mmCIF file of C-alpha atoms in Angstrom:
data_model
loop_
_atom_site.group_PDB
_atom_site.id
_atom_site.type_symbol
_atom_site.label_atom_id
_atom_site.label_comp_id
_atom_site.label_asym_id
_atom_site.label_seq_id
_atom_site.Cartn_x
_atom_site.Cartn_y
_atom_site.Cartn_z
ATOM 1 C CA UNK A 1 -4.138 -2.215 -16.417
ATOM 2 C CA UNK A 2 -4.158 -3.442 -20.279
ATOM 3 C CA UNK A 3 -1.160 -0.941 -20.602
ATOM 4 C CA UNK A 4 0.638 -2.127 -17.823
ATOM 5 C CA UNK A 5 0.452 -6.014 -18.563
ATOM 6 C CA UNK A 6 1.758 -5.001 -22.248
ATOM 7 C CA UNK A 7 4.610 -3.224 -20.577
ATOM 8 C CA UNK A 8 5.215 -6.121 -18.380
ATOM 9 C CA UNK A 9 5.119 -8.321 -21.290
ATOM 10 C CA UNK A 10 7.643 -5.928 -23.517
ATOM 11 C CA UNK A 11 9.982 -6.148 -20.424
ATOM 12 C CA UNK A 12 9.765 -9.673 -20.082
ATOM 13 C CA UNK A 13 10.515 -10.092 -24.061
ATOM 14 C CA UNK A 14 13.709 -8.157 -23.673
ATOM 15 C CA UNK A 15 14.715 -9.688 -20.740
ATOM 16 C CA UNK A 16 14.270 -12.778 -22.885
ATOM 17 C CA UNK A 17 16.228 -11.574 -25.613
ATOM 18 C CA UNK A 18 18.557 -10.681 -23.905
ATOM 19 C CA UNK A 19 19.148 -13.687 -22.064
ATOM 20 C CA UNK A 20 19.386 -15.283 -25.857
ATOM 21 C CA UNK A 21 21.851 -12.631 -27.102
ATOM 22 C CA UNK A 22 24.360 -13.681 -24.315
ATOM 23 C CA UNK A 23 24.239 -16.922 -24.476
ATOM 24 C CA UNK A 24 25.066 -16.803 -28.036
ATOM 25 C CA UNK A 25 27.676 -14.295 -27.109
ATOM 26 C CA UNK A 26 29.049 -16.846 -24.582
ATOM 27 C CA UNK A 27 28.906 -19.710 -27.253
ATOM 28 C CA UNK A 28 31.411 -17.887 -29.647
ATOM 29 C CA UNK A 29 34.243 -19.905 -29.730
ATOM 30 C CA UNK A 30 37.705 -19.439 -30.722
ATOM 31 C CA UNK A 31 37.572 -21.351 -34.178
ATOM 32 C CA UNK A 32 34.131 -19.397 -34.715
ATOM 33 C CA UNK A 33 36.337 -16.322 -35.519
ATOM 34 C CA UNK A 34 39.727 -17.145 -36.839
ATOM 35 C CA UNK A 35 41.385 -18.812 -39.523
ATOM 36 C CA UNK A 36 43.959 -21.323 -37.183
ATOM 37 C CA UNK A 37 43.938 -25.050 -37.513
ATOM 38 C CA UNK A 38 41.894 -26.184 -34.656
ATOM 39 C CA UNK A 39 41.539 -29.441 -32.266
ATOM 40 C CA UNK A 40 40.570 -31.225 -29.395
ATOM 41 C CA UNK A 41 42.056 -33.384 -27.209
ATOM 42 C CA UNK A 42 40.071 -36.035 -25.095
ATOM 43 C CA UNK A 43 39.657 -38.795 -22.353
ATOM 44 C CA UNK A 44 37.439 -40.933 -21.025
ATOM 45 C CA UNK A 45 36.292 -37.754 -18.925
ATOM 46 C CA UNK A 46 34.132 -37.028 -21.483
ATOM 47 C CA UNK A 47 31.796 -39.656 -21.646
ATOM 48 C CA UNK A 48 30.007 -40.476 -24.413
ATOM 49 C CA UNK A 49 31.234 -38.819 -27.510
ATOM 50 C CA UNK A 50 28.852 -38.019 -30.703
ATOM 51 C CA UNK A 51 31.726 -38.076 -33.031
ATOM 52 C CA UNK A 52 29.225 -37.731 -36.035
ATOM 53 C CA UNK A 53 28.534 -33.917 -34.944
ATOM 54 C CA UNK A 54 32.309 -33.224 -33.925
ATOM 55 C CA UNK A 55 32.614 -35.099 -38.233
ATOM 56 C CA UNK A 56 30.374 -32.556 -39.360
ATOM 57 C CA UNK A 57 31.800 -29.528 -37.514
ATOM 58 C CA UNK A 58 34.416 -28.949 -40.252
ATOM 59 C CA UNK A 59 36.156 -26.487 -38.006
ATOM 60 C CA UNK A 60 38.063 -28.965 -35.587
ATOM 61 C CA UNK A 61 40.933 -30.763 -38.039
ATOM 62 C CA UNK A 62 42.519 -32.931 -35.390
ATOM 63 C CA UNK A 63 42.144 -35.249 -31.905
ATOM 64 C CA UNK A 64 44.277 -36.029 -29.593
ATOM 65 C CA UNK A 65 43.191 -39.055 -27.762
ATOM 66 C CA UNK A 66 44.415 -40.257 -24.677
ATOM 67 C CA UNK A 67 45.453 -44.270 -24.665
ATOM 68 C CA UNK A 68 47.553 -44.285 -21.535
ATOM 69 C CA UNK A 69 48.509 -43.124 -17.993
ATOM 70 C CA UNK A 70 52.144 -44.754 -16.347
ATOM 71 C CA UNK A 71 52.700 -48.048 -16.524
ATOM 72 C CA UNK A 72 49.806 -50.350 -16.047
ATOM 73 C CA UNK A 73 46.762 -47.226 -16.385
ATOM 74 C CA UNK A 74 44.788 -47.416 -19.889
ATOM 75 C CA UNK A 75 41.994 -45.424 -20.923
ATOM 76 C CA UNK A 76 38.878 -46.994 -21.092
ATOM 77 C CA UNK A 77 37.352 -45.391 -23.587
ATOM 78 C CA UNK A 78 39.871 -45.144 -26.179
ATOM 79 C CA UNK A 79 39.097 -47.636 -28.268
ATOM 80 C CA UNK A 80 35.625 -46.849 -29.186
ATOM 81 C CA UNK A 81 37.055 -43.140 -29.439
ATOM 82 C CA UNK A 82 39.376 -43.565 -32.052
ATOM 83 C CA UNK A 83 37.608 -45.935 -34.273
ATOM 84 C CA UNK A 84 34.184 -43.464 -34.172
ATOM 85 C CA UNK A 85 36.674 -40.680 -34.641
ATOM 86 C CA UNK A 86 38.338 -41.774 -37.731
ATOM 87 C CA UNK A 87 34.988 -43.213 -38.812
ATOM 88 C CA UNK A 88 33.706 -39.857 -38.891
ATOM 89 C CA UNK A 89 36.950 -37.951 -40.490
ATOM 90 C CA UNK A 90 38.514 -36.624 -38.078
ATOM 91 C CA UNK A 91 42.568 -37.094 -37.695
ATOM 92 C CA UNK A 92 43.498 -38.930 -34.658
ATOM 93 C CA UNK A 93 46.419 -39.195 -32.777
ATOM 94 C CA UNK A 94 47.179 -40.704 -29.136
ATOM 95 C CA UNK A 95 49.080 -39.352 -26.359
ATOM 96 C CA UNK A 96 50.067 -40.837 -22.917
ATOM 97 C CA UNK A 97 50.381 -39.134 -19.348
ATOM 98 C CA UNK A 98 53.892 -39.885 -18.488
ATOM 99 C CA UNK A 99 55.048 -40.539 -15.264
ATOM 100 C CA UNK A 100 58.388 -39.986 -14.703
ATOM 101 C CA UNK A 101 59.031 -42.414 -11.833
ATOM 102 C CA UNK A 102 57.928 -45.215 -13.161
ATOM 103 C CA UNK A 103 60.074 -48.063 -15.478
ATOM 104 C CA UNK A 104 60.119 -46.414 -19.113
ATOM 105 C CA UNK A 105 60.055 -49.426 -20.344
ATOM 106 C CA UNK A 106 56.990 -50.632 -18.744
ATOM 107 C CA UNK A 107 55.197 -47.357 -19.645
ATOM 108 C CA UNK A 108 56.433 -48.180 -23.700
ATOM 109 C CA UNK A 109 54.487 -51.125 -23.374
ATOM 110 C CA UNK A 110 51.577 -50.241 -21.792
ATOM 111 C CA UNK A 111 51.152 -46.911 -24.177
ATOM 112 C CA UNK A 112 52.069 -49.369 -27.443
ATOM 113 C CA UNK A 113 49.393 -52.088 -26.107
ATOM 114 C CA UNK A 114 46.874 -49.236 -27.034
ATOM 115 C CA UNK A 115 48.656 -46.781 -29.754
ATOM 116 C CA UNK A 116 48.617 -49.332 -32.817
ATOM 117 C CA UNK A 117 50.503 -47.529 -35.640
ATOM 118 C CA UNK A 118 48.074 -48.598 -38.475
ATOM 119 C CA UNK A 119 45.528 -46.680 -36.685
ATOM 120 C CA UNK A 120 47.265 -43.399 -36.398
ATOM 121 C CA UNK A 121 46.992 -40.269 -38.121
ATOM 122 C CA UNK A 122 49.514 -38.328 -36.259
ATOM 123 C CA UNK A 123 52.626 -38.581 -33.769
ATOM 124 C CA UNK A 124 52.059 -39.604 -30.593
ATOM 125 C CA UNK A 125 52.057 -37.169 -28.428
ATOM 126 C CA UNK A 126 53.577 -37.556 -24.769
ATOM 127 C CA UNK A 127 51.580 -35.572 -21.814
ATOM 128 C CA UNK A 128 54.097 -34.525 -19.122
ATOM 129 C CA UNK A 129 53.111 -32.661 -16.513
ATOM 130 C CA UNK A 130 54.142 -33.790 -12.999
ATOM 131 C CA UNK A 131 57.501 -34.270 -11.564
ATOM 132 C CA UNK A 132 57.114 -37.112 -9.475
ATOM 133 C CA UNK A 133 58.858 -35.293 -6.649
ATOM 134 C CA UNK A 134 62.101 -35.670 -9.223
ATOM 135 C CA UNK A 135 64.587 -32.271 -8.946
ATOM 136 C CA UNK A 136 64.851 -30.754 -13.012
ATOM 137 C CA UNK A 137 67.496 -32.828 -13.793
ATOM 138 C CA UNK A 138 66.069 -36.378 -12.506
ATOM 139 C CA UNK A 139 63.305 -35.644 -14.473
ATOM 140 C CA UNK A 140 64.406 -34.208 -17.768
ATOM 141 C CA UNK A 141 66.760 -37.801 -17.591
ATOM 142 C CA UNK A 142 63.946 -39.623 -17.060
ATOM 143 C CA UNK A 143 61.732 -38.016 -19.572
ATOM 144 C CA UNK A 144 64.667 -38.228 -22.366
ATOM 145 C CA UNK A 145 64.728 -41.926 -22.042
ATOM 146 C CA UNK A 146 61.466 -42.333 -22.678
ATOM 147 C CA UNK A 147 60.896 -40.251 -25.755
ATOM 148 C CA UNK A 148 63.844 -42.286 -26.860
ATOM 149 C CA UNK A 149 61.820 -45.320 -26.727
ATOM 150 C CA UNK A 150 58.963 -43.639 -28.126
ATOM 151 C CA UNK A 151 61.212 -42.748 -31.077
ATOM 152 C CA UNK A 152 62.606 -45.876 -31.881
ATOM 153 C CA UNK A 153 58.923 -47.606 -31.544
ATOM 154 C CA UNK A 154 56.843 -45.236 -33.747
ATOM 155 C CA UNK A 155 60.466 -44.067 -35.932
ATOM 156 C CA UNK A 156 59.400 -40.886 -35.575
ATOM 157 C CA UNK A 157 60.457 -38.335 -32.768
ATOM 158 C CA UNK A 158 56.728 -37.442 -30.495
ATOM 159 C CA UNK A 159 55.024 -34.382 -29.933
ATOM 160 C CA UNK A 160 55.440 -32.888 -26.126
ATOM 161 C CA UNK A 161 52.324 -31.374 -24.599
ATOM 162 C CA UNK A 162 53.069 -29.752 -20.877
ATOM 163 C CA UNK A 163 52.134 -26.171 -20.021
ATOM 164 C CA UNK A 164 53.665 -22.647 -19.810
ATOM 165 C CA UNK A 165 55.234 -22.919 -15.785
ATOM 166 C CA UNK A 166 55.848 -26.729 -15.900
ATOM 167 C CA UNK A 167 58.249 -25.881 -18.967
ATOM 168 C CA UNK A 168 59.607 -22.737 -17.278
ATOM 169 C CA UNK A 169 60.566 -24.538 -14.116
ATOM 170 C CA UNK A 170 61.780 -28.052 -15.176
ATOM 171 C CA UNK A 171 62.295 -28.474 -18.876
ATOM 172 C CA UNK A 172 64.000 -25.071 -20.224
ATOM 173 C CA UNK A 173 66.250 -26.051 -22.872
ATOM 174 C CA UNK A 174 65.962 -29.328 -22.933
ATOM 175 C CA UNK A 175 63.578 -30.172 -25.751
ATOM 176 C CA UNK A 176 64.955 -28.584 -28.408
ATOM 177 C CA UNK A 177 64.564 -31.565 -31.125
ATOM 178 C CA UNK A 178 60.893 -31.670 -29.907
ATOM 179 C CA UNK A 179 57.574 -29.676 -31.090
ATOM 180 C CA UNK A 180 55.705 -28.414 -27.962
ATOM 181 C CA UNK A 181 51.887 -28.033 -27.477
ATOM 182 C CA UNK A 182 51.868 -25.719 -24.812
ATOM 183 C CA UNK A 183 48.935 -25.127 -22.689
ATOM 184 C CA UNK A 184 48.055 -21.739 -21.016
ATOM 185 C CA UNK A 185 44.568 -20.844 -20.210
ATOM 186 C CA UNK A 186 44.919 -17.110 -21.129
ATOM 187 C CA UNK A 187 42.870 -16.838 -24.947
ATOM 188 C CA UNK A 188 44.018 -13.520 -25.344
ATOM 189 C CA UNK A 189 47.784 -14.328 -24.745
ATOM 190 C CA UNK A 190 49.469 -16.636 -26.607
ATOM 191 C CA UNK A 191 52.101 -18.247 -24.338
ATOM 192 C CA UNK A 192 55.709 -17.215 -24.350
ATOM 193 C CA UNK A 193 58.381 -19.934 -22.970
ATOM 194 C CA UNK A 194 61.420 -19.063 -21.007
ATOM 195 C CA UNK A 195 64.003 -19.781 -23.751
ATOM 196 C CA UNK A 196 61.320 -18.369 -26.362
ATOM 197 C CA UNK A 197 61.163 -21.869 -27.580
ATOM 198 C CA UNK A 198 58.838 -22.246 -31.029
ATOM 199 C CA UNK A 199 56.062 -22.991 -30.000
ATOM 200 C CA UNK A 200 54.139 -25.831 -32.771
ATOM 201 C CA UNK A 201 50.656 -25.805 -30.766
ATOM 202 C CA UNK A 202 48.864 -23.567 -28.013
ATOM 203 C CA UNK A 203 46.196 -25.347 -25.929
ATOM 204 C CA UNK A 204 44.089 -22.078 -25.046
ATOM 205 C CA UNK A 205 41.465 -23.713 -23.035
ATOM 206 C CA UNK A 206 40.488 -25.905 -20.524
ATOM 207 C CA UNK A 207 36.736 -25.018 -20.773
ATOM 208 C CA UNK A 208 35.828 -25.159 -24.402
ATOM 209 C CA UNK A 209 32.275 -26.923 -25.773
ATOM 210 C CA UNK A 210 31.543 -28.195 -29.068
ATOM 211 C CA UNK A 211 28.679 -30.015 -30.203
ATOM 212 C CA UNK A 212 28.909 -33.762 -29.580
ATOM 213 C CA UNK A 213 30.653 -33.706 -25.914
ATOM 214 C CA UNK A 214 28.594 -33.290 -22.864
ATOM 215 C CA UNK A 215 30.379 -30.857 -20.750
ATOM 216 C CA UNK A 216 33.633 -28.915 -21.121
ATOM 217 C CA UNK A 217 36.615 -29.995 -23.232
ATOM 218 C CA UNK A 218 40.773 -29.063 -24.097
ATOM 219 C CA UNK A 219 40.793 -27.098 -27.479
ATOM 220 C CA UNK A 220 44.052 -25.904 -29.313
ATOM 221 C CA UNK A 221 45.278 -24.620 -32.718
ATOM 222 C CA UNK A 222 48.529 -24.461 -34.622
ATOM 223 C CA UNK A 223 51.087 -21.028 -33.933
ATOM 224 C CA UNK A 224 52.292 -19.440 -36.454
ATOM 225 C CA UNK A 225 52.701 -21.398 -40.013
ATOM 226 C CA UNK A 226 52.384 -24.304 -38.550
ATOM 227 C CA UNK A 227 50.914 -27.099 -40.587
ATOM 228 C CA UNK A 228 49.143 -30.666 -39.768
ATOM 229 C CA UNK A 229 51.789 -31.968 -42.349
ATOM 230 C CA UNK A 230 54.661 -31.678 -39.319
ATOM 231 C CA UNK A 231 52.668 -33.993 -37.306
ATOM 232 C CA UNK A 232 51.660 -36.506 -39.658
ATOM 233 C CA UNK A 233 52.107 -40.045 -38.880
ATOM 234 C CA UNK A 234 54.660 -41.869 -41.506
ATOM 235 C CA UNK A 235 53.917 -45.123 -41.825
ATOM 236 C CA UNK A 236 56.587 -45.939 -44.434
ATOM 237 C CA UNK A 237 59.400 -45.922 -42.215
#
């Protein structure tokens, strides 16, 4: 009996163990193995943010926070994001969720009533994923004008963030004077566009976790020799 319970208890240790070992496994994240230039992006989705751990992390270098959504939709959470964020170190930049339907104009407005320039680290970064029912053309008219706008606000031209089929389908060839962030949910292929477009930044995940955010969260990293310096925000100009 005594050398039964101790074999139950063995079993029950390495079942334990194990249980431990794959977790860990699990918790190995991109950034825990490589050298690339790593960074978030984030909404009000997740909650409350503890940017003092995300500070300390030391491997995330950047944020991408989102300020706006169409014309008249801000993000509730952005201000307290961005302040704690660049409180705590880490290099913030906004984006906004374009849609291509609505007045350009109107969207300017409501993404400059939240993306202050003396609070930016980085170029804004416009989010466009969704047609609006809009044929290729329609849209890629639609979305010119507005990173137009964007331009001549911030005087400097705006990173585009869509993913691998939007791009393929609707946008081929037509941002050439933009850098891309690219998202593709494949970690152990980096995306390849249609027009083998450079691509500045690959969003590899949909599902990552870091300390400091409940819950899942977007993580990216630079291609190539790609540097933060190429998406610095200028002030002087």
């Amino acid at each position: 009996m005594q050398h039964m319970k101790m074999k139950r208890t063995g079993l029950t240790i390495v079942a334990m163990l194990t249980m431990v070992c794959c977790y860990a496994q699990y918790n190995i994240q991109c950034e825990d193995t490589c050298n690339h230039i790593h960074g978030l992006d984030m909404s009000h989705y997740q909650g409350t943010v503890f940017w003092e751990a995300i500070g300390d992390n030391g491997r995330m270098h950047y944020v991408y926070l989102k300020a706006s959504e169409g014309g008249d939709n801000q993000d509730n959470r952005y201000a307290e994001n961005i302040r704690l964020a660049k409180a705590n170190g880490v290099k913030v930049g906004s984006y906004h969720f374009y849609r291509p339907r609505q007045p350009q104009l109107i969207q300017l407005r409501n993404f400059r009533a939240q993306c202050r320039p003396e609070e930016q680290d980085l170029i804004p970064l416009i989010d466009v994923e969704s047609a609006g029912g809009l044929s290729a053309s329609a849209l890629c008219d639609s979305l010119h004008k507005f990173l137009v706008l964007i331009e001549r606000e911030y005087h400097q031209k705006p990173l585009v963030y869509t993913y691998t089929n939007f791009y393929n389908k609707y946008l081929v060839g037509q941002l050439d004077d933009y850098k891309l962030m690219i998202a593709q949910y494949t970690p152990d292929r980096e995306p390849i566009l249609a027009d083998d477009r450079d691509i500045f930044a690959w969003q590899y995940t949909g599902k990552g976790y870091i300390y400091g955010v409940s819950g899942y969260v977007d993580k990216s990293r630079l291609m190539g020799r790609h540097t933060m310096r190429e998406i610095r925000f200028n002030r002087k100009r």
